[in-house]
Amino acid sequence: MSTKSFPFILVSGPKVDDPRARRIIRKQAMKDVGEARKKRGNYGRVNMRQMPLFEDTNVQIRPVVRPHSSRESSATLDLTKANSSDSTSDTDPTVYDDEALRTGCKAVNVALLHEGSSGVSLAAINLFSNYETARAKFKVDLADLSILTNFNVGKSTIPILSADPTRLAGLLGQQQWSYLQYVPSIYGTSEVITAATNCLLAKAKTTLIPNYSCKELNLKLYAKALRSLQSAISNEETCGEADVLCATQLMSLHELLDPSRDTAWSHHISGSARLIRHRTPHRFVSEFEKALFAAHIGPIVSECLVNNTPCYLEGEEWSALYRSLTQESDFLHDRSALTINARLMMFPLPGLWHDVGEAITGPELFNDHALSLLEQRCRTAHRGFIDWMEDYKAHCVRLSLALPPPKELALRRELFGSALECLAIVKRLLAAVCDQQRMSLEKETQALAHLILDLQKQPSPKHSWLFSGHEVGVAYTVMLTKAQWEEQNAYSSDEERRMAVRIRYNAWSNTLRMTG
């Protein structure tokens, strides 16, 4: 039996030359320390009890950039500086290269604020949040994508971005109030939001950076996000949570950037609608929840118009919820009363168009009472848009001596164009159910079409292509069908006259839906 030798450590002894002996000495010296840590239960953990020592105990450290508001940071990641080294780190979403870490560190600035307090919190020392890590890896900030939650973003956006992906770069920095500003503070604490965010950021990076592709990683993140979302939706306890609705909307943004699945965007929008209706209006209380609801408004109205189905938002409770988002200020913004009212008037439009179409193409074409009821609804919508135009003019006059910021001017252009195209549609619907006023209404409709085309010649914001396509489509369709709506034929019978109304309506409505 061999005897074990124990090397002794002499504090004042000479340094041992043999590196193997020094390693044995260090191992022996730390043996008791390791045993003690195991007994305490914190073996292998960072010493969280020891606070940093500062020469000046009155110094308090706080991050200047809040983790949930990374858009306020002046250091925006340069998307044009991607290089070939990204491909190695992008094979695994949890591995980040040194360059990404350095870039992310630059996005978080720290200031020493002398406040006469010696307290230093660990949260303040944690300068590199989970979201900033992901932001550094993918080189995309969610705040820069907030314009994708604009009211005018719809199915028609997908082919435009697919034909020219560089358009997305022009949207960066065109920020607006959006639920995306709340996601960074939730990232890392919600599995479903974290997975959906990674999926969206990876796809945005692929779209923004030329010649960059990581299809395997994108598919991996996409599959993970869908599994996480499906699991949350299938759970009765979690399906009504705001996190699940947020993840669903994040995935719909991903589908905007991926034309390979042409129906996926519509599926996510209809899924969002079911989740929102399941929650009921009373559960949208926090600013985050209200922002989620606001981002859903445009896409669902667009889908209902394209699919010729009534929109559930025209219900009084949902309209009241949207109206409650109003926040007044000196200049126009997404939550101004003028903005909210313009979009509120669009809620009944899909249902009105659907019902007029059902009547004109069905047996109610010969029912004067049914047509009279539809005429009343059309006149109510018509009056609403006319009144809004007056409010819009009053707003512009009130600020005529001021210098409105670019955001106000961009929103003015967007709202005015939307009101013009909606008014043109309403005038055509009214003329369809009130044939005796068709000629006078058609003159007004043609004037609106020319005004819409004149708008396209004026300076417009970078993101104007999100809504100008709708406007031009409505204007050209009105002008294309002008002759049919101005005809004054002598009909041999009332039935022949009504059948002409049907032919005229179908020629216009079917053409317009094809352009949408």
Coordinates of C-alpha atoms in Angstrom, one line a residue:
M1 CA 0.0 0.0 0.0
S2 CA 1.5 3.2 -1.1
T3 CA 1.5 6.2 1.2
K4 CA 0.1 9.5 0.0
S5 CA 2.4 12.5 0.1
F6 CA 1.0 15.8 1.2
P7 CA 2.8 18.9 0.0
F8 CA 3.1 21.6 2.7
I9 CA 2.5 25.2 2.0
L10 CA 5.0 27.6 3.6
V11 CA 3.8 31.2 3.6
S12 CA 7.3 32.5 3.8
G13 CA 8.9 29.7 1.9
P14 CA 10.6 29.9 -1.5
K15 CA 8.5 29.7 -4.8
V16 CA 8.4 26.2 -6.2
D17 CA 9.8 26.1 -9.7
D18 CA 7.9 23.0 -10.9
P19 CA 4.5 24.2 -12.4
R20 CA 2.9 20.8 -11.6
A21 CA 3.9 21.2 -7.9
R22 CA 2.4 24.7 -7.9
R23 CA -0.8 23.4 -9.4
I24 CA -1.0 20.7 -6.6
I25 CA -0.4 23.4 -4.0
R26 CA -3.2 25.6 -5.3
K27 CA -5.6 22.7 -5.5
Q28 CA -4.8 21.7 -1.9
A29 CA -5.2 25.2 -0.7
M30 CA -8.7 25.6 -2.3
K31 CA -9.9 22.2 -1.1
D32 CA -11.3 23.4 2.2
V33 CA -12.8 26.5 0.6
G34 CA -14.6 24.4 -2.0
E35 CA -16.0 22.1 0.7
A36 CA -17.3 25.0 2.7
R37 CA -19.0 26.5 -0.4
K38 CA -20.7 23.2 -1.1
K39 CA -22.1 23.1 2.4
R40 CA -23.4 26.6 2.1
G41 CA -25.2 25.7 -1.2
N42 CA -23.7 28.5 -3.3
Y43 CA -20.9 26.4 -4.9
G44 CA -20.0 27.6 -8.4
R45 CA -22.1 30.8 -8.1
V46 CA -21.0 34.4 -8.4
N47 CA -20.4 36.1 -5.1
M48 CA -23.5 38.3 -5.1
R49 CA -23.1 39.5 -1.5
Q50 CA -20.0 41.5 -2.1
M51 CA -20.8 45.1 -3.2
P52 CA -18.4 47.1 -5.4
L53 CA -16.2 49.5 -3.5
F54 CA -15.9 53.1 -4.5
E55 CA -13.6 55.8 -3.2
D56 CA -16.6 58.2 -3.0
T57 CA -19.4 56.5 -1.2
N58 CA -21.8 59.2 -2.3
V59 CA -21.7 58.1 -5.9
Q60 CA -24.7 56.3 -7.2
I61 CA -24.6 54.4 -10.6
R62 CA -27.7 54.4 -12.8
P63 CA -28.1 53.5 -16.5
V64 CA -28.9 56.5 -18.6
V65 CA -30.7 54.3 -21.1
R66 CA -33.6 52.4 -19.7
P67 CA -33.7 48.8 -20.8
H68 CA -37.3 49.0 -22.1
S69 CA -36.6 52.2 -24.1
S70 CA -33.7 51.4 -26.2
R71 CA -34.9 53.8 -28.9
E72 CA -33.9 56.7 -26.7
S73 CA -30.3 55.7 -27.0
S74 CA -28.3 57.8 -29.4
A75 CA -26.2 54.9 -30.3
T76 CA -28.1 53.1 -33.1
L77 CA -26.6 50.0 -34.5
D78 CA -25.1 50.5 -37.9
L79 CA -26.8 47.9 -40.2
T80 CA -24.3 48.5 -43.0
K81 CA -21.3 47.3 -41.0
A82 CA -22.1 43.6 -41.0
N83 CA -19.3 41.4 -42.1
S84 CA -18.6 37.8 -42.8
S85 CA -17.8 37.0 -39.2
D86 CA -21.5 37.2 -38.4
S87 CA -22.1 33.8 -39.9
T88 CA -20.2 32.0 -37.3
S89 CA -22.0 33.5 -34.4
D90 CA -25.4 33.3 -36.0
T91 CA -25.5 29.6 -36.2
D92 CA -26.7 29.5 -32.6
P93 CA -29.1 32.2 -31.2
T94 CA -27.5 32.0 -27.8
V95 CA -23.9 32.5 -28.9
Y96 CA -22.7 36.1 -29.5
D97 CA -19.3 37.2 -31.0
D98 CA -17.0 39.7 -29.3
E99 CA -17.9 42.4 -31.9
A100 CA -21.6 42.1 -31.1
L101 CA -20.9 42.4 -27.4
R102 CA -18.8 45.5 -27.9
T103 CA -21.5 47.0 -30.1
G104 CA -24.2 46.3 -27.6
C105 CA -22.1 47.8 -24.8
K106 CA -21.9 51.0 -26.7
A107 CA -25.7 51.2 -26.8
V108 CA -25.8 51.5 -23.0
N109 CA -24.2 54.6 -21.4
V110 CA -23.6 55.0 -17.7
A111 CA -23.4 58.2 -15.8
L112 CA -22.2 58.9 -12.3
L113 CA -24.9 60.9 -10.6
H114 CA -24.0 62.6 -7.3
E115 CA -27.2 62.5 -5.3
G116 CA -25.8 62.4 -1.8
S117 CA -26.8 58.7 -1.4
S118 CA -24.5 55.8 -0.9
G119 CA -27.0 53.1 -2.1
V120 CA -25.9 51.2 -5.2
S121 CA -28.4 48.7 -6.5
L122 CA -27.4 45.5 -8.3
A123 CA -30.0 46.2 -11.0
A124 CA -28.3 49.5 -11.8
I125 CA -25.0 47.7 -12.2
N126 CA -26.5 45.2 -14.6
L127 CA -25.8 47.4 -17.7
F128 CA -26.3 44.8 -20.3
S129 CA -29.9 43.7 -20.4
N130 CA -31.2 40.6 -22.2
Y131 CA -32.8 42.6 -24.9
E132 CA -29.6 44.6 -25.5
T133 CA -27.8 41.3 -26.0
A134 CA -30.3 40.3 -28.7
R135 CA -30.2 43.7 -30.2
A136 CA -26.4 43.6 -30.5
K137 CA -26.5 40.1 -32.0
F138 CA -29.1 40.8 -34.7
K139 CA -28.1 44.5 -35.2
V140 CA -31.7 45.6 -35.3
D141 CA -33.7 47.6 -32.8
L142 CA -37.4 46.9 -32.4
A143 CA -38.0 50.6 -32.0
D144 CA -36.8 51.2 -35.5
L145 CA -39.5 48.8 -36.8
S146 CA -42.4 50.6 -35.1
I147 CA -43.7 52.1 -38.3
L148 CA -44.7 48.5 -39.3
T149 CA -47.5 48.8 -36.8
N150 CA -48.9 51.8 -38.7
F151 CA -52.6 51.8 -39.4
N152 CA -52.1 51.6 -43.1
V153 CA -49.9 48.4 -43.1
G154 CA -51.8 45.5 -44.6
K155 CA -51.6 42.6 -47.0
S156 CA -50.7 44.9 -49.9
T157 CA -47.5 45.8 -48.0
I158 CA -46.1 42.3 -48.4
P159 CA -45.6 42.3 -52.3
I160 CA -44.2 45.8 -52.2
L161 CA -41.5 44.8 -49.6
S162 CA -40.9 41.6 -51.5
A163 CA -40.2 43.4 -54.7
D164 CA -38.0 46.0 -53.1
P165 CA -36.6 44.9 -49.7
T166 CA -34.6 48.1 -49.5
R167 CA -37.9 50.0 -48.7
L168 CA -37.6 48.6 -45.2
A169 CA -34.4 50.5 -44.6
G170 CA -36.3 53.7 -45.4
L171 CA -38.7 53.0 -42.6
L172 CA -36.1 52.8 -39.9
G173 CA -36.3 55.8 -37.6
Q174 CA -39.9 56.6 -38.7
Q175 CA -41.0 55.9 -35.2
Q176 CA -44.5 56.1 -33.8
W177 CA -46.4 55.1 -30.6
S178 CA -46.3 51.3 -30.7
Y179 CA -46.4 48.2 -28.4
L180 CA -42.9 47.5 -29.6
Q181 CA -41.5 50.1 -27.2
Y182 CA -42.7 47.9 -24.3
V183 CA -41.2 44.6 -25.6
P184 CA -37.6 45.2 -24.4
S185 CA -38.6 45.4 -20.8
I186 CA -40.5 42.1 -21.1
Y187 CA -37.9 40.3 -23.3
G188 CA -36.2 37.5 -21.3
T189 CA -39.0 37.2 -18.8
S190 CA -41.7 35.9 -21.2
E191 CA -40.8 32.8 -23.2
V192 CA -43.4 33.5 -25.9
I193 CA -42.4 37.1 -26.4
T194 CA -38.7 36.3 -26.4
A195 CA -39.1 33.6 -29.0
A196 CA -41.2 35.8 -31.3
T197 CA -38.8 38.8 -30.9
N198 CA -35.8 36.7 -31.8
C199 CA -37.7 35.4 -34.9
L200 CA -38.6 38.9 -36.0
L201 CA -35.2 40.5 -35.4
A202 CA -33.5 37.7 -37.3
K203 CA -35.8 38.1 -40.3
A204 CA -35.4 41.9 -40.2
K205 CA -31.6 41.5 -40.2
T206 CA -31.9 39.2 -43.3
T207 CA -34.1 41.8 -45.0
L208 CA -32.0 44.8 -44.2
I209 CA -28.4 43.6 -44.8
P210 CA -27.7 42.9 -48.4
N211 CA -26.0 39.5 -49.3
Y212 CA -26.6 38.3 -45.8
S213 CA -28.5 35.0 -45.4
C214 CA -28.9 32.5 -42.6
K215 CA -31.8 30.5 -43.6
E216 CA -31.1 27.7 -41.2
L217 CA -31.1 30.0 -38.2
N218 CA -34.3 31.8 -39.4
L219 CA -36.2 28.6 -39.8
K220 CA -35.0 27.4 -36.4
L221 CA -36.2 30.6 -34.7
Y222 CA -39.4 30.6 -36.6
A223 CA -40.3 27.0 -35.6
K224 CA -39.4 27.8 -32.0
A225 CA -41.6 30.9 -32.0
L226 CA -44.6 29.0 -33.5
R227 CA -44.2 26.2 -31.0
S228 CA -44.1 28.5 -28.1
L229 CA -47.0 30.6 -29.3
Q230 CA -49.2 27.5 -30.1
S231 CA -48.4 26.1 -26.6
A232 CA -49.5 29.4 -25.0
I233 CA -52.7 29.7 -27.1
S234 CA -53.6 26.1 -26.3
N235 CA -53.4 26.8 -22.6
E236 CA -56.7 28.1 -21.2
E237 CA -54.8 29.9 -18.4
T238 CA -52.4 31.8 -20.7
C239 CA -54.3 32.3 -23.9
G240 CA -55.9 35.5 -22.7
E241 CA -52.6 37.1 -21.5
A242 CA -51.2 40.2 -23.2
D243 CA -47.9 38.4 -23.8
V244 CA -49.6 35.9 -26.1
L245 CA -51.4 38.7 -28.1
C246 CA -48.1 40.5 -28.3
A247 CA -46.3 37.4 -29.6
T248 CA -49.0 36.9 -32.2
Q249 CA -48.6 40.4 -33.5
L250 CA -44.8 40.1 -33.5
M251 CA -45.2 37.0 -35.7
S252 CA -47.5 39.0 -38.1
L253 CA -44.7 41.5 -38.5
H254 CA -42.4 38.6 -39.4
E255 CA -44.9 37.5 -42.1
L256 CA -44.8 41.0 -43.6
L257 CA -41.1 40.4 -44.4
D258 CA -41.6 36.9 -45.7
P259 CA -43.5 36.5 -48.9
S260 CA -43.0 32.8 -49.1
R261 CA -46.2 32.1 -47.0
D262 CA -48.8 34.3 -48.7
T263 CA -51.6 33.5 -46.3
A264 CA -49.6 33.4 -43.0
W265 CA -50.1 37.2 -42.4
S266 CA -53.9 36.9 -42.7
H267 CA -53.8 33.9 -40.3
H268 CA -52.0 35.8 -37.6
I269 CA -54.3 38.8 -38.1
S270 CA -57.4 36.7 -37.7
G271 CA -55.7 35.0 -34.7
S272 CA -55.1 38.4 -33.1
A273 CA -58.8 39.2 -33.7
R274 CA -59.9 36.1 -31.9
L275 CA -57.6 36.7 -29.0
I276 CA -58.7 40.3 -28.7
R277 CA -62.4 39.4 -28.7
H278 CA -61.7 36.7 -26.2
R279 CA -60.2 39.2 -23.9
T280 CA -63.1 41.6 -24.2
P281 CA -62.7 45.4 -24.2
H282 CA -62.6 45.7 -20.4
R283 CA -59.2 43.9 -20.2
F284 CA -57.3 46.5 -22.2
V285 CA -56.2 48.6 -19.2
S286 CA -52.4 49.2 -19.3
E287 CA -50.6 51.3 -21.9
F288 CA -49.0 48.1 -23.2
E289 CA -52.4 46.5 -23.7
K290 CA -53.9 49.6 -25.3
A291 CA -50.9 49.8 -27.7
L292 CA -51.5 46.2 -28.7
F293 CA -55.2 47.0 -29.5
A294 CA -54.2 50.1 -31.4
A295 CA -51.8 48.1 -33.6
H296 CA -54.5 45.6 -34.5
I297 CA -57.0 48.3 -35.8
G298 CA -55.5 48.9 -39.2
P299 CA -54.8 45.3 -40.3
I300 CA -58.2 44.0 -39.2
V301 CA -60.1 46.8 -41.0
S302 CA -57.9 46.2 -44.1
E303 CA -58.6 42.5 -44.0
C304 CA -62.4 43.0 -43.7
L305 CA -62.4 45.4 -46.6
V306 CA -60.4 43.0 -48.8
N307 CA -62.5 39.9 -47.7
N308 CA -65.8 41.8 -47.9
T309 CA -66.8 41.0 -44.3
P310 CA -68.2 43.3 -41.6
C311 CA -65.7 44.4 -38.9
Y312 CA -66.4 43.6 -35.3
L313 CA -64.8 46.9 -34.2
E314 CA -67.9 48.8 -35.2
G315 CA -69.5 47.5 -32.0
E316 CA -70.0 50.3 -29.5
E317 CA -67.8 48.8 -26.8
W318 CA -64.8 48.4 -29.1
S319 CA -65.4 51.9 -30.5
A320 CA -65.5 53.3 -27.0
L321 CA -62.2 51.5 -26.2
Y322 CA -60.5 53.0 -29.2
R323 CA -61.9 56.4 -28.4
S324 CA -60.4 56.1 -24.9
L325 CA -56.9 56.1 -26.3
T326 CA -57.2 59.8 -27.1
Q327 CA -54.5 62.0 -25.7
E328 CA -54.5 65.7 -26.7
S329 CA -51.4 67.8 -27.3
D330 CA -50.4 70.9 -29.3
F331 CA -49.5 69.0 -32.4
L332 CA -51.1 66.1 -34.2
H333 CA -50.0 62.5 -33.3
D334 CA -51.4 59.0 -33.4
R335 CA -53.5 59.5 -30.3
S336 CA -55.0 62.9 -31.1
A337 CA -58.7 63.2 -31.3
L338 CA -58.5 64.1 -35.0
T339 CA -56.5 60.9 -35.7
I340 CA -58.7 58.7 -33.6
N341 CA -62.0 60.1 -35.2
A342 CA -60.7 59.6 -38.7
R343 CA -60.0 55.9 -38.1
L344 CA -63.2 55.4 -36.0
M345 CA -65.2 56.3 -39.1
M346 CA -63.6 53.5 -41.0
F347 CA -64.9 50.8 -38.6
P348 CA -68.4 50.7 -40.2
L349 CA -67.1 50.9 -43.8
P350 CA -66.5 47.2 -44.4
G351 CA -70.0 46.3 -43.1
L352 CA -71.6 49.0 -45.0
W353 CA -69.9 48.0 -48.3
H354 CA -70.8 44.4 -47.6
D355 CA -74.5 45.1 -47.0
V356 CA -74.8 47.4 -50.0
G357 CA -73.2 44.7 -52.2
E358 CA -75.5 42.0 -50.9
A359 CA -78.5 44.2 -51.6
I360 CA -77.4 45.3 -55.1
T361 CA -76.5 41.8 -56.2
G362 CA -79.4 40.1 -54.5
P363 CA -83.2 40.2 -54.4
E364 CA -83.2 43.3 -52.2
L365 CA -82.3 45.3 -55.3
F366 CA -86.1 45.4 -55.9
N367 CA -86.9 46.2 -52.2
D368 CA -87.3 50.0 -51.9
H369 CA -87.5 49.8 -48.1
A370 CA -84.2 47.9 -47.8
L371 CA -82.5 50.3 -50.1
S372 CA -83.9 53.3 -48.1
L373 CA -82.3 51.9 -44.9
L374 CA -79.0 51.5 -46.7
E375 CA -79.3 55.0 -48.0
Q376 CA -79.6 56.3 -44.5
R377 CA -76.5 54.5 -43.4
C378 CA -74.6 55.8 -46.4
R379 CA -75.6 59.3 -45.6
T380 CA -74.6 58.9 -42.0
A381 CA -71.1 57.8 -43.1
H382 CA -71.0 60.5 -45.7
R383 CA -71.8 63.2 -43.2
G384 CA -69.2 61.8 -40.8
F385 CA -66.4 62.2 -43.3
I386 CA -67.6 65.7 -44.4
D387 CA -67.6 66.8 -40.7
W388 CA -64.1 65.4 -40.2
M389 CA -62.9 67.4 -43.2
E390 CA -64.1 70.5 -41.5
D391 CA -62.3 69.6 -38.3
Y392 CA -59.2 68.9 -40.3
K393 CA -59.3 72.3 -41.9
A394 CA -59.9 74.0 -38.6
H395 CA -56.9 72.2 -37.1
C396 CA -54.7 73.4 -40.0
V397 CA -55.9 77.0 -39.7
R398 CA -55.3 77.0 -36.0
L399 CA -51.6 76.0 -36.6
S400 CA -51.2 78.1 -39.7
L401 CA -48.8 80.5 -37.9
A402 CA -46.9 77.8 -36.2
L403 CA -44.1 75.5 -37.5
P404 CA -45.5 72.0 -37.3
P405 CA -42.9 69.2 -36.8
P406 CA -42.3 66.7 -39.6
K407 CA -44.3 64.0 -37.8
E408 CA -47.4 66.3 -37.8
L409 CA -47.0 67.1 -41.5
A410 CA -46.6 63.4 -42.3
L411 CA -49.7 62.4 -40.3
R412 CA -51.7 65.2 -41.9
R413 CA -50.9 63.9 -45.3
E414 CA -51.8 60.3 -44.3
L415 CA -55.1 61.2 -42.6
F416 CA -56.2 63.5 -45.4
G417 CA -55.5 61.0 -48.1
S418 CA -57.3 58.2 -46.2
A419 CA -60.4 60.4 -45.7
L420 CA -60.5 61.3 -49.4
E421 CA -60.4 57.7 -50.6
C422 CA -63.0 56.6 -48.0
L423 CA -65.3 59.5 -49.0
A424 CA -65.0 58.5 -52.6
I425 CA -66.0 54.9 -51.8
V426 CA -69.0 56.1 -49.7
K427 CA -70.2 58.4 -52.5
R428 CA -70.2 55.5 -54.9
L429 CA -72.1 53.3 -52.4
L430 CA -74.6 56.1 -51.8
A431 CA -75.1 56.5 -55.6
A432 CA -75.7 52.8 -55.9
V433 CA -78.7 52.8 -53.5
C434 CA -79.9 56.3 -54.5
D435 CA -79.8 56.3 -58.3
Q436 CA -81.7 59.5 -58.7
Q437 CA -78.7 61.5 -57.2
R438 CA -76.1 59.4 -59.1
M439 CA -75.1 62.2 -61.5
S440 CA -74.4 64.9 -59.0
L441 CA -72.6 62.4 -56.7
E442 CA -70.5 61.2 -59.6
K443 CA -69.2 64.7 -60.3
E444 CA -68.1 65.0 -56.7
T445 CA -66.5 61.5 -56.8
Q446 CA -64.5 62.4 -59.9
A447 CA -63.3 65.6 -58.2
L448 CA -62.1 63.5 -55.3
A449 CA -60.2 61.1 -57.6
H450 CA -58.3 64.0 -59.2
L451 CA -57.5 65.5 -55.8
I452 CA -56.1 62.2 -54.7
L453 CA -53.8 62.1 -57.8
D454 CA -52.7 65.7 -57.2
L455 CA -51.7 64.7 -53.7
Q456 CA -49.2 62.2 -55.1
K457 CA -47.3 65.1 -56.8
Q458 CA -46.7 66.9 -53.5
P459 CA -43.8 66.2 -51.1
S460 CA -44.5 63.2 -48.9
P461 CA -42.9 61.3 -46.0
K462 CA -40.6 58.4 -46.6
H463 CA -43.2 55.9 -45.6
S464 CA -45.9 57.4 -47.8
W465 CA -45.8 54.2 -50.0
L466 CA -47.6 52.5 -47.1
F467 CA -50.8 54.4 -47.9
S468 CA -50.4 56.1 -51.3
G469 CA -51.0 52.8 -53.1
H470 CA -54.5 52.5 -51.6
E471 CA -55.3 56.1 -52.6
V472 CA -54.2 55.7 -56.2
G473 CA -56.0 52.4 -56.5
V474 CA -59.3 54.0 -55.5
A475 CA -58.7 57.1 -57.7
Y476 CA -57.9 55.2 -60.8
T477 CA -60.8 52.8 -60.4
V478 CA -63.2 55.7 -60.0
M479 CA -61.8 57.3 -63.2
L480 CA -61.8 54.0 -65.1
T481 CA -65.5 53.4 -64.4
K482 CA -66.6 57.0 -65.0
A483 CA -68.5 56.4 -68.2
Q484 CA -70.7 53.8 -66.7
W485 CA -71.6 55.9 -63.7
E486 CA -72.4 58.9 -65.9
E487 CA -74.6 57.2 -68.4
Q488 CA -78.1 58.5 -68.9
N489 CA -79.8 55.8 -70.9
A490 CA -83.6 55.7 -71.3
Y491 CA -84.8 52.5 -69.7
S492 CA -87.9 50.7 -71.0
S493 CA -88.8 49.5 -67.4
D494 CA -87.9 49.9 -63.8
E495 CA -86.5 46.4 -63.7
E496 CA -84.1 47.3 -66.6
R497 CA -82.9 50.4 -64.7
R498 CA -82.3 48.4 -61.5
M499 CA -80.3 45.8 -63.5
A500 CA -78.2 48.6 -64.9
V501 CA -77.4 49.6 -61.3
R502 CA -76.2 46.1 -60.6
I503 CA -74.0 45.9 -63.6
R504 CA -72.5 49.4 -62.8
Y505 CA -71.9 48.5 -59.2
N506 CA -70.2 45.2 -60.0
A507 CA -67.9 46.7 -62.6
W508 CA -66.6 49.2 -60.0
S509 CA -66.6 47.1 -56.8
N510 CA -65.0 44.0 -58.3
T511 CA -62.3 46.1 -60.0
L512 CA -61.5 48.0 -56.8
R513 CA -61.2 44.8 -54.7
M514 CA -58.8 43.3 -57.3
T515 CA -56.6 46.4 -56.9
G516 CA -56.6 46.0 -53.1

